[in-house]
Coordinates of C-alpha atoms in Angstrom, one line a residue:
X1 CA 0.4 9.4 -22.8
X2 CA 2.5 11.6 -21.0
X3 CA 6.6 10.9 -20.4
X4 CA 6.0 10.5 -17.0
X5 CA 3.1 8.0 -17.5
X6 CA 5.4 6.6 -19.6
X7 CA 8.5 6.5 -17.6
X8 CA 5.9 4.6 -14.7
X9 CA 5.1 2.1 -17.4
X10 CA 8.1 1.1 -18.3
X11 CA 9.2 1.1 -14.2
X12 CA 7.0 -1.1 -13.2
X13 CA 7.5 -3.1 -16.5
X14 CA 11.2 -3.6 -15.7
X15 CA 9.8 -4.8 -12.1
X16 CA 8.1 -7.6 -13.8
X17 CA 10.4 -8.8 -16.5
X18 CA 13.4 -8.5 -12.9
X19 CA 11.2 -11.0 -11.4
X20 CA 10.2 -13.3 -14.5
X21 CA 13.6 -13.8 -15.3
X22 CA 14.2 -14.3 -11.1
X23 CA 11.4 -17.0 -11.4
X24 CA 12.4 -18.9 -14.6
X25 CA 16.7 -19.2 -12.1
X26 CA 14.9 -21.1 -9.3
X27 CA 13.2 -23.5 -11.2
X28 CA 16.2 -25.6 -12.1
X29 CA 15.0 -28.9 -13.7
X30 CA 12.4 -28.7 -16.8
X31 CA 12.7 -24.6 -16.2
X32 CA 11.0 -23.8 -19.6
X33 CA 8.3 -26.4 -19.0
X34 CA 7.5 -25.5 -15.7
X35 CA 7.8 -21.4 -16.9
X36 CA 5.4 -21.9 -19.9
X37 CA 3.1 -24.1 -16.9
X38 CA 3.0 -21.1 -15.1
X39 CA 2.0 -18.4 -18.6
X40 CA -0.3 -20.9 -19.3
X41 CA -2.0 -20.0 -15.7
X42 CA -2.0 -16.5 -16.0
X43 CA -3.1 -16.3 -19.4
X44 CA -5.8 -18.7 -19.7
X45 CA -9.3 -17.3 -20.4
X46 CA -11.4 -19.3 -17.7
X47 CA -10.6 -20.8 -14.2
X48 CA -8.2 -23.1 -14.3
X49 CA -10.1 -26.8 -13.8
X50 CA -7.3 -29.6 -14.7
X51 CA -3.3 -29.3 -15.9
X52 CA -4.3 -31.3 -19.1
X53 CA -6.5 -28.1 -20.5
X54 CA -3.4 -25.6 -19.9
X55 CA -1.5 -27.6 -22.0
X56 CA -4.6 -25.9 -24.9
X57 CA -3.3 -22.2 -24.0
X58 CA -1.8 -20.6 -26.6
X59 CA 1.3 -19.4 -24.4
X60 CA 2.3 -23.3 -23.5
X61 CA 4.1 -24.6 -26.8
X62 CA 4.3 -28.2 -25.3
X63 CA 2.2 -31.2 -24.8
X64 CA 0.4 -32.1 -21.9
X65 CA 3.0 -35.2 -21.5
X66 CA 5.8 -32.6 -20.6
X67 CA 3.5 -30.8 -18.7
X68 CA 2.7 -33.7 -16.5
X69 CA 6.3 -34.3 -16.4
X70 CA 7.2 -31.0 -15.4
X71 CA 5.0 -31.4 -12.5
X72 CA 6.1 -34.6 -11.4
X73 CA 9.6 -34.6 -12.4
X74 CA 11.1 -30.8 -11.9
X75 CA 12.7 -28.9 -9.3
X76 CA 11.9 -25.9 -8.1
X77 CA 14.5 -24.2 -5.2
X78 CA 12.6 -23.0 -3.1
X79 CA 15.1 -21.2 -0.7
X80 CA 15.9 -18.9 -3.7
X81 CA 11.9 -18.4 -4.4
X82 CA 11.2 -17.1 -0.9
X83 CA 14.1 -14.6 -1.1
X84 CA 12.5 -13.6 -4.5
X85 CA 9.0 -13.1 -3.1
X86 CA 10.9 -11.3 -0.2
X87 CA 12.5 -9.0 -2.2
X88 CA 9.8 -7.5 -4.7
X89 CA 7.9 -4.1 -3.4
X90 CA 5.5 -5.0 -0.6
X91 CA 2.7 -3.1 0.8
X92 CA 2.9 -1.6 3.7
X93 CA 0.1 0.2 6.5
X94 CA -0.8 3.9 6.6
X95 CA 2.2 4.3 9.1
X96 CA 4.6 2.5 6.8
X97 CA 5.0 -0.6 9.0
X98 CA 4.9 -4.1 7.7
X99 CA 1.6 -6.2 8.2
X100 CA 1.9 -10.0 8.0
X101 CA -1.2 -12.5 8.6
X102 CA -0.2 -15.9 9.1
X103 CA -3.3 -18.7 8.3
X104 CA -3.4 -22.4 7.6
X105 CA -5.4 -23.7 4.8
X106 CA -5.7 -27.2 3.5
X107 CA -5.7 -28.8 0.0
X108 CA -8.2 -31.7 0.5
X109 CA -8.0 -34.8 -1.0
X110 CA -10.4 -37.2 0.7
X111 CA -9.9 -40.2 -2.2
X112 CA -6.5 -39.8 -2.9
X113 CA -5.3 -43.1 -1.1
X114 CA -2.6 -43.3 -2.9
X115 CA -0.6 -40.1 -1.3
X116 CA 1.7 -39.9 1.6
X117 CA 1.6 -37.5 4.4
X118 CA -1.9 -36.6 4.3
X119 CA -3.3 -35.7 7.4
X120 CA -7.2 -34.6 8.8
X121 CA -8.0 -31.3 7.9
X122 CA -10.7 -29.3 9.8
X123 CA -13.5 -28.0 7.7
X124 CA -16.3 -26.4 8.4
X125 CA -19.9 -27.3 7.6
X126 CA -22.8 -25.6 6.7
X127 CA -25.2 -26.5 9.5
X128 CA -24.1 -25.4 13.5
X129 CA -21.3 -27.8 14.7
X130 CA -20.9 -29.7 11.4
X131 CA -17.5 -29.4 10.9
X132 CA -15.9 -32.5 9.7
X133 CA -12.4 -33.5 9.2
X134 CA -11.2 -34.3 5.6
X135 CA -7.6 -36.0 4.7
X136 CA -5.0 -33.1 3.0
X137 CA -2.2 -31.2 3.1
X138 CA -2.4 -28.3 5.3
X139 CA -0.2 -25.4 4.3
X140 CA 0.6 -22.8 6.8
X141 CA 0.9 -19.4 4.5
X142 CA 1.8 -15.8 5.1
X143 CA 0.6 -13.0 3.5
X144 CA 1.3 -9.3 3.8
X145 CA -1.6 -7.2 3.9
X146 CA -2.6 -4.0 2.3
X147 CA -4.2 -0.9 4.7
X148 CA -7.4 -0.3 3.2
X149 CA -10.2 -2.3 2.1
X150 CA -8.8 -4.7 -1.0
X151 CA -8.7 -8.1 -2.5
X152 CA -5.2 -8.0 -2.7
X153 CA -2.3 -9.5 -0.7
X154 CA 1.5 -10.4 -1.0
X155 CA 1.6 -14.3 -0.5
X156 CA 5.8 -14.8 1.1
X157 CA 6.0 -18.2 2.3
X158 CA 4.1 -21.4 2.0
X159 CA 4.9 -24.7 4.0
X160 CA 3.2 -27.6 4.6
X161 CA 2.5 -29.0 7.6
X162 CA 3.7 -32.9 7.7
X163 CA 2.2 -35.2 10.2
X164 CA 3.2 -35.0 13.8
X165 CA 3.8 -31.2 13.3
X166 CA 3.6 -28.6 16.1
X167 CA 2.1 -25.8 14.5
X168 CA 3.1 -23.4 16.9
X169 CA 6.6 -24.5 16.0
X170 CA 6.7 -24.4 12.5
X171 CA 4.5 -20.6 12.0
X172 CA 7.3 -19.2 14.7
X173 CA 10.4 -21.0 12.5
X174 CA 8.7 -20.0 9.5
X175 CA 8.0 -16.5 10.6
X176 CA 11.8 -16.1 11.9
X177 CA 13.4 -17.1 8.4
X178 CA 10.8 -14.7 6.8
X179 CA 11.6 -11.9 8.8
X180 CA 15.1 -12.7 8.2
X181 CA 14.8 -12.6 4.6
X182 CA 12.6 -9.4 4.7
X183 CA 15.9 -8.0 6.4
X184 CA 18.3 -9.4 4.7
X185 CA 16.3 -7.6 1.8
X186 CA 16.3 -4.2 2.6
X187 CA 12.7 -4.7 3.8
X188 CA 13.2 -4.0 7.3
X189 CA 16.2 -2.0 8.5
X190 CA 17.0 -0.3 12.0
X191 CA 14.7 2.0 13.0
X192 CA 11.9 1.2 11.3
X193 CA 8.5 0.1 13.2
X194 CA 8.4 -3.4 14.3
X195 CA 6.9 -5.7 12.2
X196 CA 3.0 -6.7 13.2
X197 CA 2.3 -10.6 13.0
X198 CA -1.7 -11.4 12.8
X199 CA -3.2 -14.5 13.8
X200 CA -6.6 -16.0 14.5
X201 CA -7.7 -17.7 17.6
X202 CA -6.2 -20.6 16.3
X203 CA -2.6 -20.3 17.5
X204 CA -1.5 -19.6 21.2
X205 CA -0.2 -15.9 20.3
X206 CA 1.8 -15.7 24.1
X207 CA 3.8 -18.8 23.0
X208 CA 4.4 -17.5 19.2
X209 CA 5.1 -14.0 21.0
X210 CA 7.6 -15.7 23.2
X211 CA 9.3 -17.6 20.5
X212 CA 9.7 -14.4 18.2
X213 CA 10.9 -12.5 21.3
X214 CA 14.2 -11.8 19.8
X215 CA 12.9 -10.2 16.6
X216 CA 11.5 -7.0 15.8
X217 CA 8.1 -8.0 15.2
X218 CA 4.7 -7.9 17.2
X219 CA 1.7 -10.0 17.4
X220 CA -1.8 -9.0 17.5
X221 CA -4.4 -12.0 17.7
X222 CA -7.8 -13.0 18.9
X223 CA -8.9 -15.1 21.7
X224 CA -11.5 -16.8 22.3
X225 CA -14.6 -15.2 24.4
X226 CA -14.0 -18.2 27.6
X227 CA -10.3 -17.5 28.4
X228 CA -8.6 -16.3 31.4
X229 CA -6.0 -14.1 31.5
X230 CA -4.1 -13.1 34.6
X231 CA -2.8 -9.6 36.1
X232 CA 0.6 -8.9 37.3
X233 CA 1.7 -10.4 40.8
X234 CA 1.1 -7.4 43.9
X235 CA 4.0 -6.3 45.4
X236 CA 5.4 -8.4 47.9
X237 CA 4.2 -7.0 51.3
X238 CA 7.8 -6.6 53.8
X239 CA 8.4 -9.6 56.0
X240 CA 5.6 -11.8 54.2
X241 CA 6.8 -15.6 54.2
X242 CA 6.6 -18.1 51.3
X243 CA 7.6 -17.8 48.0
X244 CA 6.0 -14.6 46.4
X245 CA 2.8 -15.2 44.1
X246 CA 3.9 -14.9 40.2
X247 CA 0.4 -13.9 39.2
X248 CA -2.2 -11.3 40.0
X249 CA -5.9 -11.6 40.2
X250 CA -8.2 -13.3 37.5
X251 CA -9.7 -11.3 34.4
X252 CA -12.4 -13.7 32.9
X253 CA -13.5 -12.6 29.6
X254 CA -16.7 -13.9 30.4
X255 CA -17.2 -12.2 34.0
X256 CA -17.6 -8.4 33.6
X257 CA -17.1 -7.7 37.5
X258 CA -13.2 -8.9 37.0
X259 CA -12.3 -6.2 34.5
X260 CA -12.1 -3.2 36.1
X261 CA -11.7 0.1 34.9
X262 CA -10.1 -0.2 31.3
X263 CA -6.7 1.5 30.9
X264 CA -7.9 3.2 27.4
X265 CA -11.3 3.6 25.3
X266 CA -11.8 4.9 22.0
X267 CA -14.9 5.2 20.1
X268 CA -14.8 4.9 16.3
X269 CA -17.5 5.5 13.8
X270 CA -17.2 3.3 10.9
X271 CA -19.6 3.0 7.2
X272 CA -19.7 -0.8 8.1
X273 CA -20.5 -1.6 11.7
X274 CA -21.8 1.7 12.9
X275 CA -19.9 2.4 16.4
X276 CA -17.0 0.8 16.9
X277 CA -16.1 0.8 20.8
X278 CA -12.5 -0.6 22.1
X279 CA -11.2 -0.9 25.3
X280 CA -7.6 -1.9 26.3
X281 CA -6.4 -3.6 29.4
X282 CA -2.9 -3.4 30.1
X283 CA -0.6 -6.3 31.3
X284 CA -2.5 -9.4 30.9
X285 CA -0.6 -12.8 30.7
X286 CA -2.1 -16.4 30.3
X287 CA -0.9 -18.9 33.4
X288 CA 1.1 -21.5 31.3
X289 CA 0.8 -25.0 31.2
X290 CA 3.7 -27.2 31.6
X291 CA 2.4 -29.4 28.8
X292 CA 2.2 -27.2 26.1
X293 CA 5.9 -25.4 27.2
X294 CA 7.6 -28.8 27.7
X295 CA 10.6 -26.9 26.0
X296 CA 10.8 -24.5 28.9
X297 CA 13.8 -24.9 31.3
X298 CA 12.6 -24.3 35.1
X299 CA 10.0 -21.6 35.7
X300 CA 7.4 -20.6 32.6
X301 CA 8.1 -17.5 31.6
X302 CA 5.2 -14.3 32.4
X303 CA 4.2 -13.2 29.1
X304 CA 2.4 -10.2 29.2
X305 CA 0.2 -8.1 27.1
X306 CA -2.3 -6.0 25.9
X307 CA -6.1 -7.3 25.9
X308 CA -8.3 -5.2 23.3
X309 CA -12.4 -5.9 23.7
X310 CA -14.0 -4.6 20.9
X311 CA -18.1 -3.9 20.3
X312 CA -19.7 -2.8 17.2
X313 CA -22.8 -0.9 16.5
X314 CA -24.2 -3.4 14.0
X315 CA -22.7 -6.2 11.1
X316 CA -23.2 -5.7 7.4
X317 CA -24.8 -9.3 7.0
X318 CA -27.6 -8.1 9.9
X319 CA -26.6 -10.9 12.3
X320 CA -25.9 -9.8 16.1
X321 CA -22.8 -8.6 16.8
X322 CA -20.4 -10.5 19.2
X323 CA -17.7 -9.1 20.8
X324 CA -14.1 -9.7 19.8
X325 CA -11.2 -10.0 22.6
X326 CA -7.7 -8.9 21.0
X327 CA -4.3 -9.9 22.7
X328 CA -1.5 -7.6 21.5
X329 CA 2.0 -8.7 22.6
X330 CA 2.9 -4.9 23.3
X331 CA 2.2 -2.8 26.7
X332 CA 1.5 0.1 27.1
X333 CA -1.0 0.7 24.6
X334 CA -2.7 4.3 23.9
X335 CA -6.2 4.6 22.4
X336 CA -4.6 5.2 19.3
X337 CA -2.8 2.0 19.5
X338 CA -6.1 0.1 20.3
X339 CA -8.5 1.9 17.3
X340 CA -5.1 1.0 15.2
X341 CA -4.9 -2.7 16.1
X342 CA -8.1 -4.0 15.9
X343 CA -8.7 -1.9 12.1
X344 CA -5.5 -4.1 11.4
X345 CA -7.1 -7.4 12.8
X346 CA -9.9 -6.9 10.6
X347 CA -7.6 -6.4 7.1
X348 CA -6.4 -10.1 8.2
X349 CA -9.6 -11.4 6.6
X350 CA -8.0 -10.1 3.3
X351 CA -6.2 -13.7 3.4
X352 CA -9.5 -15.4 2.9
X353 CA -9.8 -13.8 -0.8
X354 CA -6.2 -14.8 -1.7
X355 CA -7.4 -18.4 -0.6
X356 CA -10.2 -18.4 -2.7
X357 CA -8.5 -17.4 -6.0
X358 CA -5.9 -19.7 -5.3
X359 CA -8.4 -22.4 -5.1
X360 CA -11.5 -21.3 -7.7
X361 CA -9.9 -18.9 -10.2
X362 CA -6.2 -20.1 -10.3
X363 CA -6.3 -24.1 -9.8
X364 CA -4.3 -24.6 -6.9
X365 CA -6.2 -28.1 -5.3
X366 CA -7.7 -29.0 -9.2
X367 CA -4.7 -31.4 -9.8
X368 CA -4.9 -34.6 -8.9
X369 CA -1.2 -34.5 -7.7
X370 CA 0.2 -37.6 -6.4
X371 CA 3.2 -36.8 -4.1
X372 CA 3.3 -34.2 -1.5
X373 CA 6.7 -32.8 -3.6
X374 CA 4.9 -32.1 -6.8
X375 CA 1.9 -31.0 -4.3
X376 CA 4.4 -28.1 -3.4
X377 CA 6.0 -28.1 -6.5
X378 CA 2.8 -26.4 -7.7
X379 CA 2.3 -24.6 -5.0
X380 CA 5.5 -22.7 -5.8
X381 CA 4.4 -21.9 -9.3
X382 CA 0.7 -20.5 -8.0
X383 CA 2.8 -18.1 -6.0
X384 CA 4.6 -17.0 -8.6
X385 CA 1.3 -16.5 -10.6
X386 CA 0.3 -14.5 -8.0
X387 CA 2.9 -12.4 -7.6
X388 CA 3.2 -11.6 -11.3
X389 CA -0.5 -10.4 -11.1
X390 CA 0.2 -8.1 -8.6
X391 CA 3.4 -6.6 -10.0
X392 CA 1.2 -6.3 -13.4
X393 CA -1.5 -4.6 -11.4
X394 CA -0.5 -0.7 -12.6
X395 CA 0.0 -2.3 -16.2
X396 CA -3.4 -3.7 -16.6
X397 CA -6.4 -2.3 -18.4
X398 CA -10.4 -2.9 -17.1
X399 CA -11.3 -5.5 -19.2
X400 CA -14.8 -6.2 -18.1
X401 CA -17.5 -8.4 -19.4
X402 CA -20.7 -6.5 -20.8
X403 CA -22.4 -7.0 -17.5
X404 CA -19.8 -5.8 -15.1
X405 CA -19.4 -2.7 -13.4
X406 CA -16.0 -0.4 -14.7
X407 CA -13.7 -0.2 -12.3
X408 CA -11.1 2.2 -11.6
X409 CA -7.3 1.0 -12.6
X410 CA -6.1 1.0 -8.8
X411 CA -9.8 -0.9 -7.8
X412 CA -8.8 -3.9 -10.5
X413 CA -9.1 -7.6 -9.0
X414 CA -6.8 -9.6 -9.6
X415 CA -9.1 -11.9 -11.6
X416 CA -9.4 -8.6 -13.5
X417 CA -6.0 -8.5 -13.9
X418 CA -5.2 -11.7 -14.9
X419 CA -7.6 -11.1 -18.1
X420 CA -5.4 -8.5 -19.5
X421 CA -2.2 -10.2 -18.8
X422 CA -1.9 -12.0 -21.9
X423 CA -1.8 -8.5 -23.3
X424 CA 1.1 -8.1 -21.2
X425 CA 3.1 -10.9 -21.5
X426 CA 4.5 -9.8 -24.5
X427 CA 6.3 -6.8 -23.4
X428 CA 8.1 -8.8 -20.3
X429 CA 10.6 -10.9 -20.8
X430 CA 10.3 -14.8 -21.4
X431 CA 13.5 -16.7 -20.9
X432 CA 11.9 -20.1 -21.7
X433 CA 13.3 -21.3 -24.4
X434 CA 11.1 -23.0 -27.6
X435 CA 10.6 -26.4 -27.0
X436 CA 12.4 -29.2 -29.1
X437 CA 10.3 -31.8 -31.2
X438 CA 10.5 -34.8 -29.5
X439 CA 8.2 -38.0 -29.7
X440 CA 6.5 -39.7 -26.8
X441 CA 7.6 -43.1 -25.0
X442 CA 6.4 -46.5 -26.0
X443 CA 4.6 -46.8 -22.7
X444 CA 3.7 -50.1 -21.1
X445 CA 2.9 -52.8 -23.9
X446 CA -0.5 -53.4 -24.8
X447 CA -2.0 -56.1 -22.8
X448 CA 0.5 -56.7 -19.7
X449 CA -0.6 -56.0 -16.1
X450 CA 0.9 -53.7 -13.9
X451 CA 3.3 -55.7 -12.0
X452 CA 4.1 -52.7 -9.5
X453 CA 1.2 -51.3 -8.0
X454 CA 1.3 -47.6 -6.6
X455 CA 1.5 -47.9 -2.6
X456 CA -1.3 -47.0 -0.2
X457 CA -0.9 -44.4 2.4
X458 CA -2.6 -44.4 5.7
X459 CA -4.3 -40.4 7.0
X460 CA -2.6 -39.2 9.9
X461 CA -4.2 -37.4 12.6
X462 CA -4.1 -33.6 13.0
X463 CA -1.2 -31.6 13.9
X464 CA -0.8 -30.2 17.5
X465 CA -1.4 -27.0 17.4
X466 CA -1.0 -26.3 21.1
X467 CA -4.6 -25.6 21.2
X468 CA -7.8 -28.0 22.0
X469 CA -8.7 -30.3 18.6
X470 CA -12.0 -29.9 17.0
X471 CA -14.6 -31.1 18.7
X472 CA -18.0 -32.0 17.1
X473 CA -20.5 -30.9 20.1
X474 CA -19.5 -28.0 22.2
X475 CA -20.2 -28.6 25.9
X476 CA -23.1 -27.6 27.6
X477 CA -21.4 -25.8 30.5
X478 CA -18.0 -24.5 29.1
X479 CA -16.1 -23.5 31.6
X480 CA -13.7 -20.7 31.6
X481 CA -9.8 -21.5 30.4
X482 CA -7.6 -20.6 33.0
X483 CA -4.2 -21.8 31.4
X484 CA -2.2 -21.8 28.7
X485 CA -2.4 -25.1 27.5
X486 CA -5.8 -24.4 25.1
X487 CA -5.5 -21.4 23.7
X488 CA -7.7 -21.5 20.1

């Protein structure tokens, strides 16, 4: 090994022992439990099914009654965790801007009657229009993304959504303190490109656009294919009466003859979906509804953007391509900006994989956590798995299984990862202390009833999102959304 290879090593080493010891100072009741909780995660040799069988890994020295109780009973600050996550290296795109998706996923638990604040997810079925809604916790998550084509993201913030939520509300709070925090830690600083906020067609990306206005971030998201957008108003013709129009013609997404000429086209060729054609139309802005802007003091504000229709050659699964409509908050836009944004849109599916370990490899919704606090509790410490994985990422050797393919050290999954981390481990540091010997509680006497039976909770509906709720049956005859006030 060379003395620079070495020199790396112990770099990035010192990067994770910085934020292991960062870690173990917010959890500030049973730290050590909750700590050796969290080795126990990384290290374990299979997918991670129930709390009780962590307690069987080797790097968790206590019993699965202080495990429980960590769970239940600890604290976990989670101002000072977010700042943590803020401040370790994040990835950046190819022109060194910050890339942030923002998603909601839900932790389901349909049977668990016994837990507050559950509210009716939206899941989606395997048959057309079988989505069915499932009590949970929603958590609205953001992520920042990588450039090219990986597995990997850099989960910053996690909060759940609690009944009678506006979405749109709580993603633009939530994005505010986290681009505050990514400020605050040396993240962002004057001059730098804005930072570029991805959504899905799920959130009404004018209203988050608006609320963020005062930020240097922008926000690229889709749109569904039956909206309509509006143009700017034409200039007021001298000694015309009335009060002057405050928007231009109509631009159906569905209606061809109301484009018009687009203001920029580029054509990409891509390995994936052959020819990749984009075309940008330049200040677009929905006509607002009162309803979903009930905040707004006299006239809704004109929110204009940037409209991106993209058309590919072909998709890798062989199903027909459909078009995807892009609004970008910025004007203005050059062909370089439109073949830029929608390549961005696409890394936003790289939240999807993050999902999926959290949930299959890493055990995020196996508990059968009681209380929405210990629900985020844990949600805390799967973060901080996470982020230990990807700081261990240049540290950890291809341990494959006889079957698998070798890959490369900077192609490693981070299940790939997490099997070489208990060969890690012992170079970082561990500030949990050993555990003390200690007997367990005499328990409720043998024979007597439970006197105090554990409340029942009632499922709340969904949150508003200011978009239309899930519907079962899409209409026959959809017609075309000319305000603001659906937006998914």
């Amino acid at each position: 090994m060379s003395l620079q290879h070495h020199d790396a090593r112990q770099a990035y080493l010192a990067e994770l022992s910085c934020f292991r010891d960062e870690f173990h100072s917010c959890l500030t009741a049973r730290s050590d439990a909750l700590f050796e909780l969290a080795d126990a995660v990384l290290c374990g040799d299979r997918p991670v099914r129930s709390l009780a069988e962590l307690s069987l890994v080797g790097e968790h020295r206590r019993g699965h009654g202080g495990l429980y109780a960590a769970v239940t009973q600890g604290r976990v600050d989670a101002d000072r965790m977010r700042q943590a996550l803020a401040s370790v290296p994040l990835p950046r795109s190819v022109d060194g801007r910050l890339v942030l998706a923002v998603d909601v996923t839900c932790w389901l638990r349909p049977d668990a009657h016994t837990s507050a604040e559950r509210i009716l997810c939206h899941t989606y079925g395997r048959g057309k229009d079988q989505h069915i809604p499932v009590p949970g916790w929603p958590y609205s998550i953001v992520c920042a993304l990588e450039p090219g084509r990986s597995s990997w993201t850099a989960p910053l913030d996690a909060r759940r959504l609690a009944p009678g939520d506006d979405t749109a509300a709580i993603t633009a709070r939530q994005l505010r303190d986290l681009v505050e925090r990514l400020i605050t830690a040396g993240q962002w600083q004057a001059g730098d490109l804005d930072v570029l906020v991805i959504a899905d067609a799920g959130y009404d990306a004018p209203r988050l656009a608006f609320l963020l206005r005062d930020l240097p971030v922008q926000v690229l998201a889709r749109m569904r294919s039956d909206r309509v957008l509006r143009r700017p108003a034409p200039p007021r013709e001298p000694h015309a009466r009335g009060r002057p129009p405050r928007h231009g013609g109509e631009f159906v997404f569905g209606q061809p003859d109301t484009w018009g000429i687009p203001d920029t086209e580029a054509v990409t060729d891509t390995r994936l979906y052959g020819t990749a054609l984009a075309r940008s139309w330049d200040r677009l802005h929905p006509k607002l509804h009162r309803s979903s802007w009930a905040a707004a003091d006299g006239a809704l504000p004109i929110v204009e953007g940037t409209v991106i229709r993209l058309d590919i050659e072909r998709l890798p699964s062989g199903a027909t391509p459909k078009p995807v409509w892009l609004w970008w908050s910025g004007t203005g836009a050059t062909e370089a900006d439109s073949d830029r944004l929608w390549q961005a849109y696409l890394r936003r599916f790289d939240i999807e994989h993050t999902f999926r370990l959290f949930k299959q490899t890493l055990g995020w919704t196996c508990p059968k956590i009681r209380t929405p606090e210990a629900a985020d509790r844990w949600t805390w410490l799967i973060f901080a798995v996470y982020t230990q994985l990807r700081l261990a990422r240049p540290l950890a050797a291809d341990r494959r299984r006889p079957w698998e393919r070798p890959s490369p050290p900077e192609r490693l999954t981070p299940a790939r990862v997490r099997r070489d981390f208990r060969h890690i481990r012992p170079k970082a540091v561990c500030p949990a202390a050993a555990p003390k010997p200690t007997r367990p509680g005499p328990g409720r006497p043998p024979g007597r009833k439970n006197t105090r039976p554990t409340p029942r909770h009632d499922v709340h509906t969904p949150c508003r999102t200011g978009s239309t709720t899930s519907r079962n049956k899409k209409p026959t005859n959809p017609r075309p959304r000319r305000t603001g006030e659906r937006s998914s």
